[in-house]
Amino acid sequence: MAGLLKQALQRIQAEVDSGFDALLPVPSDARARLTEAMRYAVIGGGKRIRPLLLTATAELHGVDREMAVRTSLALEAIHVYSLIHDDLPCMDDDDLRHGKPTVHKVFDDATAVLAGDALHAFAFEILGDPALTGDPFTRAELTLCLATASGLQGMAGGQMMDIVAETTAFDLPTVTKLQQLKTGALLGAAVEMGAILGRLPPEGRTHLRAYARDIGLAFQIADDLLDHEGDEAAAGKALRKDAAAGKQTFLSLLGPDRARSQARMLVDQAIAHLGQYGAEADLLRELARFIVERDR
Amino acid sequence: MAGLLKQALQRIQAEVDSGFDALLPVPSDARARLTEAMRYAVIGGGKRIRPLLLTATAELHGVDREMAVRTSLALEAIHVYSLIHDDLPCMDDDDLRHGKPTVHKVFDDATAVLAGDALHAFAFEILGDPALTGDPFTRAELTLCLATASGLQGMAGGQMMDIVAETTAFDLPTVTKLQQLKTGALLGAAVEMGAILGRLPPEGRTHLRAYARDIGLAFQIADDLLDHEGDEAAAGKALRKDAAAGKQTFLSLLGPDRARSQARMLVDQAIAHLGQYGAEADLLRELARFIVERDR
């Protein structure tokens, strides 16, 4: 991993952990268990790719670091709530996440459902709060962006398609749409929210959106390859479940060689979309390369 | 039920149903199943007490009806998502809600989790959207209000306490806090959101907040009494589960006579908080009385 990226990842990981730690104190009543489950899920795990994308995009446009990090906590809270619900026995039934037992294993299913729900609300508490920014227009725009990316038109819609994929043989365009919703929407929101903080008008976000779309697909193809070839210990979660379930993926539809070259092509294309930026966008470029080169 | 209230309930029920119908068209892809589950849950069920509270408060302050109804869809979406998750086998495991089979019975557990999550996001899509109001300050304030009322400091926190109540004998102050969070927070948000739409400054909301707090507790005591004495067919859901689980409630702690007189006292008190309003607040007064007199 390139030095710039490595440093940036370490920095955002520390900032996200301490941000959640500060915003989620454990109350001294029966809600303690819920807060502990939320803290267990959000602190000390995950690569924090979405917060990095958001803060790197914000930095391109001179946004105050503290505001960008706080906004990225809302985004990461949505990502983590979706993982908690996704890991439930009635969903993917996973016991391991980021190398730790999943929330419902450590606590119980009911607490896991509630911890996900409470993190979901927590995200919008952050975005609605004047403590984030005194500009209500930015808060409202961030709210709409994140809610759209995580709901029926985004992540939750993609997860529904993913469930249907277990019993229906999807073709390549349908798998692409599924992945654009399931993973792409939230990665796109990371870049979009950074641009919103930077007060970039919608028409000025075209290149950034194209960058996000390309790395979103590349990310998923890389995930499919890692799922196929990776090591469970390094991944910190169960692998090869899609193939076992007979689910169509980029890998099953394209084969490993075409999948790999497609991912590389998407990364080159993503980097080309950053052409208008100079060295200040190097972090976004390194991140794009990392997405297909990572080992977990 | 008084005529004014009966009319108002019928009106808001029709408006909420047609509002959800318009905002949740069924897409022609694999997300259709998710949308159908969301529509099954939000259309054609429930008393719509929260939307009525919100719109009645908004009307007191001359708010445009369409804007108030649309805002109440966000609030009701949060209420309904919490019912879907609450009914899951790993939570309360209920088969019946509003006289219909619950979402996870008609669809499946995974779809029920996702339908709840998608409705949760949908609520904030409504509030973040400029289509609601051109005033971003109002959108951001509504977002913060609803997110706080539904998260750890509100509904989700109360539900966690409710789970703990199954294994811990709570005293009256703790049951009161539990209920203020679990049910009271969202009823309070209904009134608060109506006041926000009416651009009432926070210091002008004191009486309305006191009204909401009192009817919130009265509502829960009435619920306990209905749970104890009511008819399952009229209620449209399973009853007497709290007693079976050995959970402390207002009823178990106060006994039926004191519980009943406490509820009536709270309603009188709630109505007294509306003293500054004339006949224009009669709907809120009738609603307060209805809350302890209803049969479901």
Coordinates of C-alpha atoms in Angstrom, one line a residue:
Chain A
M1 CA 0.0 0.0 0.0
A2 CA 1.3 3.5 -0.9
G3 CA 2.5 5.6 2.0
L4 CA 0.0 8.4 1.5
L5 CA -2.9 6.0 1.7
K6 CA -1.5 4.0 4.6
Q7 CA -1.1 7.2 6.7
A8 CA -4.5 8.5 5.7
L9 CA -6.2 5.1 6.6
Q10 CA -4.5 5.1 10.0
R11 CA -5.5 8.6 10.7
I12 CA -9.2 8.2 9.7
Q13 CA -9.4 4.9 11.6
A14 CA -8.2 6.7 14.8
E15 CA -10.5 9.6 14.2
V16 CA -13.6 7.4 13.6
D17 CA -12.9 5.3 16.7
S18 CA -12.5 8.3 18.9
G19 CA -15.5 10.1 17.3
F20 CA -17.8 7.1 18.1
D21 CA -16.3 6.8 21.5
A22 CA -17.1 10.4 22.4
L23 CA -20.6 10.4 20.9
L24 CA -21.8 7.1 22.4
P25 CA -21.2 7.2 26.2
V26 CA -22.8 4.3 28.1
P27 CA -25.9 5.4 30.1
S28 CA -26.3 4.2 33.6
D29 CA -29.7 2.5 33.0
A30 CA -31.0 -0.5 31.2
R31 CA -30.0 1.1 27.9
A32 CA -26.4 0.3 28.7
R33 CA -26.6 -3.0 26.9
L34 CA -27.8 -1.4 23.7
T35 CA -25.1 1.2 23.8
E36 CA -22.5 -1.5 24.5
A37 CA -23.7 -3.4 21.4
M38 CA -23.5 -0.2 19.3
R39 CA -20.0 0.5 20.6
Y40 CA -18.9 -3.1 20.0
A41 CA -20.0 -2.8 16.4
V42 CA -18.7 0.7 15.5
I43 CA -15.4 1.0 17.4
G44 CA -12.2 -0.8 16.4
G45 CA -13.2 -2.6 13.2
G46 CA -13.4 -2.2 9.5
K47 CA -11.2 -0.5 7.0
R48 CA -13.1 2.8 7.2
I49 CA -13.0 3.1 3.4
R50 CA -16.3 5.2 3.3
P51 CA -15.1 7.7 5.9
L52 CA -11.8 8.0 4.0
L53 CA -13.6 8.6 0.7
L54 CA -15.8 11.2 2.3
T55 CA -13.0 13.1 4.1
A56 CA -10.6 12.9 1.1
T57 CA -13.3 14.4 -1.1
A58 CA -14.1 17.1 1.4
E59 CA -10.4 17.9 1.8
L60 CA -10.1 18.5 -2.0
H61 CA -12.5 21.3 -1.4
G62 CA -11.1 22.8 1.7
V63 CA -13.7 21.5 4.2
D64 CA -12.9 21.8 7.9
R65 CA -11.5 18.4 9.0
E66 CA -13.7 18.0 12.1
M67 CA -16.9 18.6 10.2
A68 CA -15.9 16.1 7.6
V69 CA -15.0 13.4 10.1
R70 CA -18.2 13.9 12.0
T71 CA -20.2 13.6 8.8
S72 CA -18.3 10.4 8.0
L73 CA -19.5 9.0 11.4
A74 CA -23.1 9.2 10.1
L75 CA -22.1 7.4 6.9
E76 CA -20.1 4.7 8.8
A77 CA -23.0 4.2 11.3
I78 CA -25.3 3.4 8.3
H79 CA -22.7 1.0 6.9
V80 CA -22.2 -0.7 10.2
Y81 CA -26.0 -1.0 11.0
S82 CA -26.4 -2.7 7.6
L83 CA -23.6 -5.2 8.5
I84 CA -25.3 -6.0 11.9
H85 CA -28.6 -6.7 10.3
D86 CA -27.0 -8.5 7.4
D87 CA -25.2 -10.9 9.8
L88 CA -28.5 -11.9 11.6
P89 CA -29.5 -15.5 11.5
C90 CA -32.5 -14.7 9.3
M91 CA -30.3 -12.8 6.8
D92 CA -26.8 -14.1 6.0
D93 CA -26.3 -15.8 9.3
D94 CA -22.7 -14.9 9.9
D95 CA -20.7 -15.5 13.0
L96 CA -17.6 -13.5 12.2
R97 CA -17.1 -9.9 11.1
H98 CA -13.8 -8.0 11.1
G99 CA -12.3 -11.0 12.8
K100 CA -14.7 -10.7 15.8
P101 CA -17.8 -12.6 16.7
T102 CA -20.9 -10.8 15.2
V103 CA -23.1 -8.6 17.4
H104 CA -25.9 -11.2 17.6
K105 CA -23.4 -13.8 18.7
V106 CA -21.9 -11.6 21.5
F107 CA -25.3 -10.1 22.6
D108 CA -28.4 -11.7 21.1
D109 CA -30.6 -11.3 18.0
A110 CA -33.0 -8.8 19.6
T111 CA -30.2 -6.6 20.8
A112 CA -28.6 -6.8 17.3
V113 CA -31.8 -5.7 15.6
L114 CA -32.1 -2.8 18.0
A115 CA -28.4 -1.8 17.9
G116 CA -28.8 -1.6 14.1
D117 CA -31.9 0.5 14.4
A118 CA -30.4 2.8 16.9
L119 CA -27.2 3.3 14.8
H120 CA -29.5 4.0 11.9
A121 CA -31.2 6.8 13.8
F122 CA -27.9 7.9 15.3
A123 CA -26.7 8.7 11.7
F124 CA -29.5 11.2 11.2
E125 CA -29.1 12.6 14.7
I126 CA -25.6 13.6 13.6
L127 CA -26.7 15.1 10.3
G128 CA -29.6 17.0 11.8
D129 CA -27.6 18.5 14.6
P130 CA -26.5 22.1 14.4
A131 CA -23.3 20.9 16.1
L132 CA -22.3 19.5 12.7
T133 CA -22.6 22.8 10.8
G134 CA -24.5 26.0 11.3
D135 CA -25.7 25.8 7.7
P136 CA -29.1 24.0 7.7
F137 CA -29.1 23.7 3.9
T138 CA -26.0 21.5 4.1
R139 CA -27.5 19.4 6.9
A140 CA -30.7 18.9 4.9
E141 CA -28.8 18.0 1.7
L142 CA -26.6 15.5 3.6
T143 CA -29.8 13.9 5.1
L144 CA -31.5 13.4 1.7
C145 CA -28.3 12.1 0.2
L146 CA -27.6 9.5 2.9
A147 CA -31.3 8.4 3.3
T148 CA -31.7 7.9 -0.4
A149 CA -28.4 6.0 -0.7
S150 CA -29.4 3.7 2.2
G151 CA -33.1 3.0 1.5
L152 CA -35.2 1.3 -1.2
Q153 CA -33.4 3.2 -4.0
G154 CA -30.0 2.2 -2.6
M155 CA -28.5 -0.2 -0.1
A156 CA -31.7 -1.8 1.3
G157 CA -33.0 -2.2 -2.3
G158 CA -29.8 -3.9 -3.3
Q159 CA -30.0 -6.2 -0.3
M160 CA -33.5 -7.3 -1.4
M161 CA -32.2 -8.0 -4.9
D162 CA -29.3 -10.0 -3.3
I163 CA -31.9 -12.2 -1.4
V164 CA -33.8 -12.7 -4.7
A165 CA -30.5 -13.6 -6.4
E166 CA -30.4 -16.8 -4.3
T167 CA -33.3 -18.2 -6.1
T168 CA -33.1 -16.4 -9.5
A169 CA -30.3 -16.5 -12.0
F170 CA -29.5 -12.9 -12.7
D171 CA -27.7 -11.8 -15.9
L172 CA -24.8 -9.3 -15.9
P173 CA -26.8 -6.1 -16.2
T174 CA -29.0 -7.2 -13.3
V175 CA -26.0 -8.2 -11.1
T176 CA -24.4 -4.8 -12.0
K177 CA -27.6 -3.0 -10.9
L178 CA -27.8 -5.1 -7.7
Q179 CA -24.2 -4.2 -6.8
Q180 CA -24.6 -0.5 -7.7
L181 CA -27.4 -0.4 -5.2
K182 CA -26.1 -2.7 -2.5
T183 CA -22.5 -1.4 -2.3
G184 CA -22.2 1.4 -4.9
A185 CA -24.9 3.7 -3.5
L186 CA -23.1 4.1 -0.1
L187 CA -19.7 4.5 -1.7
G188 CA -21.2 7.1 -4.0
A189 CA -22.8 8.8 -1.0
A190 CA -19.3 9.1 0.6
V191 CA -18.0 11.1 -2.3
E192 CA -21.3 13.0 -2.7
M193 CA -21.4 14.0 0.9
G194 CA -17.8 15.2 0.7
A195 CA -18.8 17.3 -2.2
I196 CA -21.9 18.7 -0.4
L197 CA -19.7 19.7 2.5
G198 CA -17.4 21.4 0.0
R199 CA -20.5 23.3 -1.3
L200 CA -19.9 22.0 -4.8
P201 CA -23.0 22.6 -6.9
P202 CA -24.6 19.4 -8.3
E203 CA -23.3 20.1 -11.8
G204 CA -19.8 20.3 -10.5
R205 CA -20.0 16.8 -9.1
T206 CA -20.2 14.9 -12.4
H207 CA -16.5 13.7 -12.4
L208 CA -16.5 12.8 -8.7
R209 CA -19.7 10.8 -9.2
A210 CA -18.2 9.0 -12.2
Y211 CA -15.1 8.2 -10.1
A212 CA -17.3 6.8 -7.3
R213 CA -19.4 4.7 -9.7
D214 CA -16.3 3.1 -11.2
I215 CA -14.6 2.4 -7.9
G216 CA -17.9 1.1 -6.5
L217 CA -18.0 -1.6 -9.2
A218 CA -14.3 -2.3 -9.0
F219 CA -14.7 -2.7 -5.2
Q220 CA -17.4 -5.3 -5.7
I221 CA -15.5 -7.3 -8.4
A222 CA -12.5 -7.3 -6.1
D223 CA -14.8 -8.5 -3.3
D224 CA -15.9 -11.3 -5.5
L225 CA -12.3 -12.3 -6.3
L226 CA -11.3 -12.1 -2.6
D227 CA -14.3 -14.1 -1.7
H228 CA -13.2 -16.8 -4.2
E229 CA -9.4 -16.7 -3.6
G230 CA -9.0 -15.1 -0.2
D231 CA -8.1 -16.4 3.2
E232 CA -10.9 -16.5 5.8
A233 CA -8.5 -15.5 8.6
A234 CA -7.2 -12.5 6.7
A235 CA -10.8 -11.5 5.7
G236 CA -12.1 -11.9 9.2
K237 CA -15.3 -13.3 7.9
A238 CA -16.7 -16.4 6.3
L239 CA -16.0 -16.7 2.5
R240 CA -17.3 -18.6 -0.5
K241 CA -20.9 -18.4 0.6
D242 CA -22.1 -16.9 -2.7
A243 CA -20.8 -19.8 -4.7
A244 CA -22.2 -22.3 -2.2
A245 CA -25.6 -20.6 -2.5
G246 CA -25.4 -20.8 -6.3
K247 CA -25.6 -17.0 -6.6
Q248 CA -24.5 -15.2 -9.8
T249 CA -21.7 -12.8 -9.2
F250 CA -19.3 -10.8 -11.4
L251 CA -16.9 -13.7 -10.9
S252 CA -19.3 -16.4 -11.9
L253 CA -20.5 -14.4 -14.9
L254 CA -17.2 -13.1 -16.2
G255 CA -14.7 -15.7 -14.9
P256 CA -11.6 -14.7 -12.9
D257 CA -9.5 -13.4 -15.7
R258 CA -12.1 -11.1 -17.3
A259 CA -13.2 -10.0 -13.8
R260 CA -9.7 -9.0 -12.8
S261 CA -9.1 -7.1 -16.0
Q262 CA -12.5 -5.4 -15.8
A263 CA -11.7 -4.3 -12.2
R264 CA -8.3 -2.8 -13.4
M265 CA -10.0 -1.1 -16.3
L266 CA -12.6 0.5 -13.9
V267 CA -9.8 1.7 -11.7
D268 CA -7.9 3.3 -14.6
Q269 CA -11.2 4.9 -15.7
A270 CA -11.9 6.2 -12.1
I271 CA -8.5 7.8 -12.0
A272 CA -9.0 9.4 -15.4
H273 CA -12.2 11.0 -14.0
L274 CA -9.9 12.9 -11.5
G275 CA -8.1 14.6 -14.4
Q276 CA -9.1 18.1 -13.4
Y277 CA -7.4 17.7 -10.1
G278 CA -3.7 17.9 -9.4
A279 CA -1.6 16.3 -6.7
E280 CA -4.3 17.1 -4.1
A281 CA -6.3 14.2 -5.5
D282 CA -3.5 11.7 -5.1
L283 CA -5.1 10.1 -2.1
L284 CA -8.3 9.4 -4.1
R285 CA -6.1 7.9 -6.8
E286 CA -4.2 5.7 -4.4
L287 CA -7.5 4.6 -2.8
A288 CA -8.8 3.6 -6.2
R289 CA -5.8 1.4 -6.8
F290 CA -6.0 -0.1 -3.3
I291 CA -9.6 -1.1 -3.8
V292 CA -8.5 -3.8 -6.3
E293 CA -5.1 -4.6 -4.7
R294 CA -6.3 -5.1 -1.1
D295 CA -6.1 -8.6 0.5
R296 CA -9.2 -8.2 2.6
Chain B
M1 CA -66.0 9.1 20.1
A2 CA -66.7 12.8 19.6
G3 CA -67.7 13.9 16.1
L4 CA -64.8 16.2 15.5
L5 CA -62.3 13.5 16.3
K6 CA -64.0 10.9 14.3
Q7 CA -64.0 13.0 11.2
A8 CA -60.4 14.0 11.8
L9 CA -59.3 10.4 12.2
Q10 CA -61.1 9.4 9.0
R11 CA -59.6 12.2 7.1
I12 CA -56.0 11.6 8.3
Q13 CA -56.3 7.9 7.7
A14 CA -57.3 8.5 4.1
E15 CA -54.5 11.1 3.6
V16 CA -51.8 8.8 5.1
D17 CA -52.9 5.9 3.0
S18 CA -52.9 7.8 -0.2
G19 CA -49.7 9.6 0.7
F20 CA -47.8 6.3 1.1
D21 CA -49.5 4.9 -2.0
A22 CA -48.2 7.8 -4.0
L23 CA -44.6 7.8 -2.6
L24 CA -44.1 4.1 -2.8
P25 CA -44.7 2.9 -6.3
V26 CA -43.6 -0.8 -6.9
P27 CA -40.5 -0.9 -9.1
S28 CA -40.4 -3.4 -11.9
D29 CA -37.3 -5.3 -10.7
A30 CA -36.3 -7.6 -7.8
R31 CA -37.0 -4.8 -5.3
A32 CA -40.7 -5.2 -6.0
R33 CA -40.9 -7.7 -3.1
L34 CA -39.4 -5.2 -0.7
T35 CA -41.7 -2.4 -1.8
E36 CA -44.7 -4.7 -1.5
A37 CA -43.7 -5.5 2.1
M38 CA -43.3 -1.8 2.9
R39 CA -46.7 -1.1 1.3
Y40 CA -48.4 -4.0 3.1
A41 CA -47.1 -2.5 6.4
V42 CA -47.9 1.2 5.9
I43 CA -51.1 1.2 4.0
G44 CA -54.5 0.4 5.5
G45 CA -53.8 -0.2 9.1
G46 CA -53.4 1.5 12.4
K47 CA -55.3 4.4 14.1
R48 CA -52.8 7.0 12.8
I49 CA -52.7 8.7 16.1
R50 CA -49.2 10.2 15.5
P51 CA -50.1 11.7 12.2
L52 CA -53.3 13.1 13.7
L53 CA -51.3 14.6 16.6
L54 CA -48.8 16.1 14.2
T55 CA -51.3 17.6 11.8
A56 CA -53.6 18.9 14.6
T57 CA -50.7 20.7 16.2
A58 CA -49.6 22.1 12.8
E59 CA -53.1 23.2 12.1
L60 CA -53.1 25.2 15.4
H61 CA -50.3 27.3 13.9
G62 CA -51.6 27.7 10.4
V63 CA -49.3 25.2 8.6
D64 CA -50.1 24.2 5.1
R65 CA -52.1 20.9 5.3
E66 CA -50.1 19.1 2.5
M67 CA -46.8 19.8 4.2
A68 CA -48.1 18.6 7.6
V69 CA -49.5 15.4 6.1
R70 CA -46.2 14.7 4.3
T71 CA -44.2 15.2 7.5
S72 CA -46.6 12.9 9.3
L73 CA -45.7 10.2 6.7
A74 CA -42.1 10.3 7.9
L75 CA -43.2 10.0 11.5
E76 CA -45.6 7.1 10.8
A77 CA -43.0 5.3 8.7
I78 CA -40.7 5.3 11.8
H79 CA -43.6 4.0 13.9
V80 CA -44.5 1.3 11.4
Y81 CA -40.8 0.2 11.0
S82 CA -40.6 -0.2 14.7
L83 CA -43.7 -2.4 14.7
I84 CA -42.3 -4.6 11.9
H85 CA -39.0 -5.2 13.8
D86 CA -40.8 -5.5 17.1
D87 CA -43.0 -8.3 15.7
L88 CA -40.0 -10.4 14.5
P89 CA -39.6 -13.9 16.0
C90 CA -36.4 -12.8 17.7
M91 CA -38.2 -9.8 19.3
D92 CA -41.9 -10.1 20.5
D93 CA -42.7 -12.9 18.0
D94 CA -46.1 -11.7 17.0
D95 CA -48.3 -13.1 14.3
L96 CA -51.0 -10.5 14.2
R97 CA -50.9 -6.7 13.9
H98 CA -53.9 -4.4 13.1
G99 CA -55.9 -7.6 12.6
K100 CA -53.6 -8.7 9.7
P101 CA -50.8 -11.3 9.7
T102 CA -47.5 -9.5 10.5
V103 CA -45.0 -8.7 7.7
H104 CA -42.6 -11.6 8.5
K105 CA -45.5 -14.0 8.4
V106 CA -46.7 -12.8 5.0
F107 CA -43.2 -12.4 3.5
D108 CA -40.3 -13.7 5.6
D109 CA -38.0 -12.6 8.4
A110 CA -35.3 -11.2 6.1
T111 CA -37.8 -9.2 4.1
A112 CA -39.3 -7.9 7.3
V113 CA -35.9 -6.7 8.6
L114 CA -35.2 -5.0 5.3
A115 CA -38.7 -3.5 5.0
G116 CA -38.2 -2.0 8.4
D117 CA -34.8 -0.6 7.5
A118 CA -36.1 0.8 4.2
L119 CA -39.0 2.5 5.9
H120 CA -36.6 3.9 8.4
A121 CA -34.5 5.5 5.6
F122 CA -37.7 6.5 3.8
A123 CA -38.7 8.7 6.7
F124 CA -35.5 10.7 6.4
E125 CA -35.8 10.9 2.6
I126 CA -39.1 12.6 3.2
L127 CA -37.6 15.1 5.7
G128 CA -34.5 15.9 3.7
D129 CA -36.4 16.5 0.5
P130 CA -36.9 20.1 -0.7
A131 CA -40.3 18.8 -1.9
L132 CA -41.4 18.9 1.7
T133 CA -40.6 22.6 2.3
G134 CA -38.2 25.0 0.7
D135 CA -36.9 26.0 4.2
P136 CA -33.8 23.9 4.9
F137 CA -33.8 24.9 8.6
T138 CA -37.2 23.3 9.1
R139 CA -36.1 20.1 7.3
A140 CA -32.9 19.9 9.4
E141 CA -34.8 20.6 12.7
L142 CA -37.4 17.9 11.8
T143 CA -34.6 15.5 11.0
L144 CA -32.9 16.0 14.4
C145 CA -36.3 15.8 16.3
L146 CA -37.3 12.5 14.6
A147 CA -33.9 10.9 14.8
T148 CA -33.5 11.7 18.5
A149 CA -37.0 10.5 19.3
S150 CA -36.5 7.2 17.5
G151 CA -32.9 6.3 18.5
L152 CA -31.0 5.4 21.7
Q153 CA -32.4 8.4 23.6
G154 CA -35.9 7.5 22.5
M155 CA -37.9 4.6 21.1
A156 CA -35.0 2.2 20.5
G157 CA -33.6 2.9 24.0
G158 CA -37.1 2.2 25.4
Q159 CA -37.3 -1.0 23.5
M160 CA -34.0 -2.1 25.0
M161 CA -35.3 -1.3 28.5
D162 CA -38.4 -3.3 27.6
I163 CA -36.3 -6.4 26.8
V164 CA -34.4 -6.0 30.0
A165 CA -37.7 -5.7 31.9
E166 CA -38.4 -9.3 31.1
T167 CA -35.7 -10.4 33.4
T168 CA -35.5 -7.5 35.9
A169 CA -38.2 -6.3 38.2
F170 CA -38.4 -2.5 37.4
D171 CA -39.9 -0.1 39.9
L172 CA -42.5 2.6 39.0
P173 CA -39.9 5.4 38.1
T174 CA -38.1 3.0 35.9
V175 CA -41.3 1.7 34.1
T176 CA -42.2 5.4 33.7
K177 CA -38.9 6.2 32.1
L178 CA -39.1 3.0 29.9
Q179 CA -42.5 4.1 28.6
Q180 CA -41.6 7.7 28.1
L181 CA -38.8 6.5 25.8
K182 CA -40.6 3.6 24.2
T183 CA -43.9 5.3 23.4
G184 CA -43.7 8.8 24.7
A185 CA -40.8 10.0 22.7
L186 CA -42.5 9.4 19.3
L187 CA -45.8 10.9 20.5
G188 CA -43.8 13.9 21.8
A189 CA -42.1 14.1 18.4
A190 CA -45.5 14.3 16.7
V191 CA -46.4 17.4 18.7
E192 CA -42.9 18.8 18.4
M193 CA -42.8 18.3 14.6
G194 CA -46.1 20.1 14.3
A195 CA -44.7 23.0 16.3
I196 CA -41.5 23.0 14.2
L197 CA -43.6 23.2 11.0
G198 CA -45.5 26.1 12.7
R199 CA -42.1 27.8 13.3
L200 CA -42.9 28.0 17.0
P201 CA -39.6 28.8 18.8
P202 CA -38.5 26.2 21.4
E203 CA -39.5 28.4 24.3
G204 CA -43.1 28.6 22.9
R205 CA -43.4 24.8 22.9
T206 CA -43.4 24.2 26.6
H207 CA -47.2 23.7 27.0
L208 CA -47.4 21.5 23.9
R209 CA -44.6 19.4 25.2
A210 CA -46.3 19.0 28.6
Y211 CA -49.5 18.0 26.8
A212 CA -47.6 15.4 24.8
R213 CA -45.8 14.0 27.9
D214 CA -49.1 13.6 29.8
I215 CA -51.0 12.0 26.9
G216 CA -48.0 9.8 26.3
L217 CA -48.1 8.3 29.7
A218 CA -51.9 8.1 29.7
F219 CA -51.7 6.3 26.4
Q220 CA -49.4 3.7 27.8
I221 CA -51.5 3.1 30.9
A222 CA -54.6 2.8 28.7
D223 CA -52.6 0.3 26.6
D224 CA -51.8 -1.7 29.7
L225 CA -55.5 -1.7 30.7
L226 CA -56.5 -2.8 27.2
D227 CA -53.9 -5.4 27.2
H228 CA -55.4 -6.8 30.5
E229 CA -59.1 -6.4 29.8
G230 CA -59.4 -6.0 26.0
D231 CA -60.5 -8.4 23.3
E232 CA -57.9 -9.8 21.0
A233 CA -60.2 -9.6 18.0
A234 CA -60.9 -5.9 18.6
A235 CA -57.3 -5.2 19.3
G236 CA -56.1 -7.0 16.2
K237 CA -53.1 -8.4 18.0
A238 CA -52.1 -10.8 20.8
L239 CA -52.8 -9.6 24.3
R240 CA -51.7 -10.3 27.8
K241 CA -48.1 -11.1 26.8
D242 CA -46.6 -8.8 29.4
A243 CA -48.3 -10.5 32.3
A244 CA -47.3 -13.9 30.9
A245 CA -43.7 -12.7 30.7
G246 CA -43.9 -11.5 34.3
K247 CA -43.1 -7.9 33.2
Q248 CA -43.8 -5.0 35.5
T249 CA -46.2 -2.5 33.9
F250 CA -48.2 0.5 35.2
L251 CA -51.0 -2.0 35.7
S252 CA -49.0 -4.5 37.7
L253 CA -47.4 -1.8 39.8
L254 CA -50.5 0.4 40.4
G255 CA -53.4 -2.1 40.1
P256 CA -56.4 -1.4 37.7
D257 CA -58.2 1.2 39.9
R258 CA -55.2 3.4 40.5
A259 CA -54.0 3.0 36.9
R260 CA -57.4 4.1 35.6
S261 CA -57.6 7.1 37.8
Q262 CA -54.0 8.0 37.0
A263 CA -54.7 7.9 33.3
R264 CA -57.8 10.1 33.7
M265 CA -55.8 12.6 35.9
L266 CA -53.1 12.7 33.2
V267 CA -55.7 13.5 30.5
D268 CA -57.2 16.3 32.6
Q269 CA -53.7 17.7 33.1
A270 CA -52.9 17.4 29.4
I271 CA -56.1 19.3 28.5
A272 CA -55.2 22.0 31.1
H273 CA -51.9 22.5 29.3
L274 CA -53.9 23.7 26.3
G275 CA -55.4 26.5 28.3
Q276 CA -53.8 29.2 26.1
Y277 CA -55.7 27.9 23.1
G278 CA -59.4 28.4 22.3
A279 CA -61.7 26.2 20.3
E280 CA -59.0 25.7 17.7
A281 CA -57.4 23.1 20.1
D282 CA -60.6 21.1 20.6
L283 CA -59.3 18.3 18.4
L284 CA -56.2 17.9 20.6
R285 CA -58.6 17.9 23.7
E286 CA -60.8 15.2 22.2
L287 CA -57.8 13.2 21.2
A288 CA -56.5 13.3 24.8
R289 CA -59.9 11.9 26.0
F290 CA -60.0 9.3 23.3
I291 CA -56.6 8.0 24.3
V292 CA -58.0 6.7 27.6
E293 CA -61.4 5.8 26.3
R294 CA -60.5 3.8 23.1
D295 CA -61.2 0.1 22.9
R296 CA -58.2 -0.8 20.9

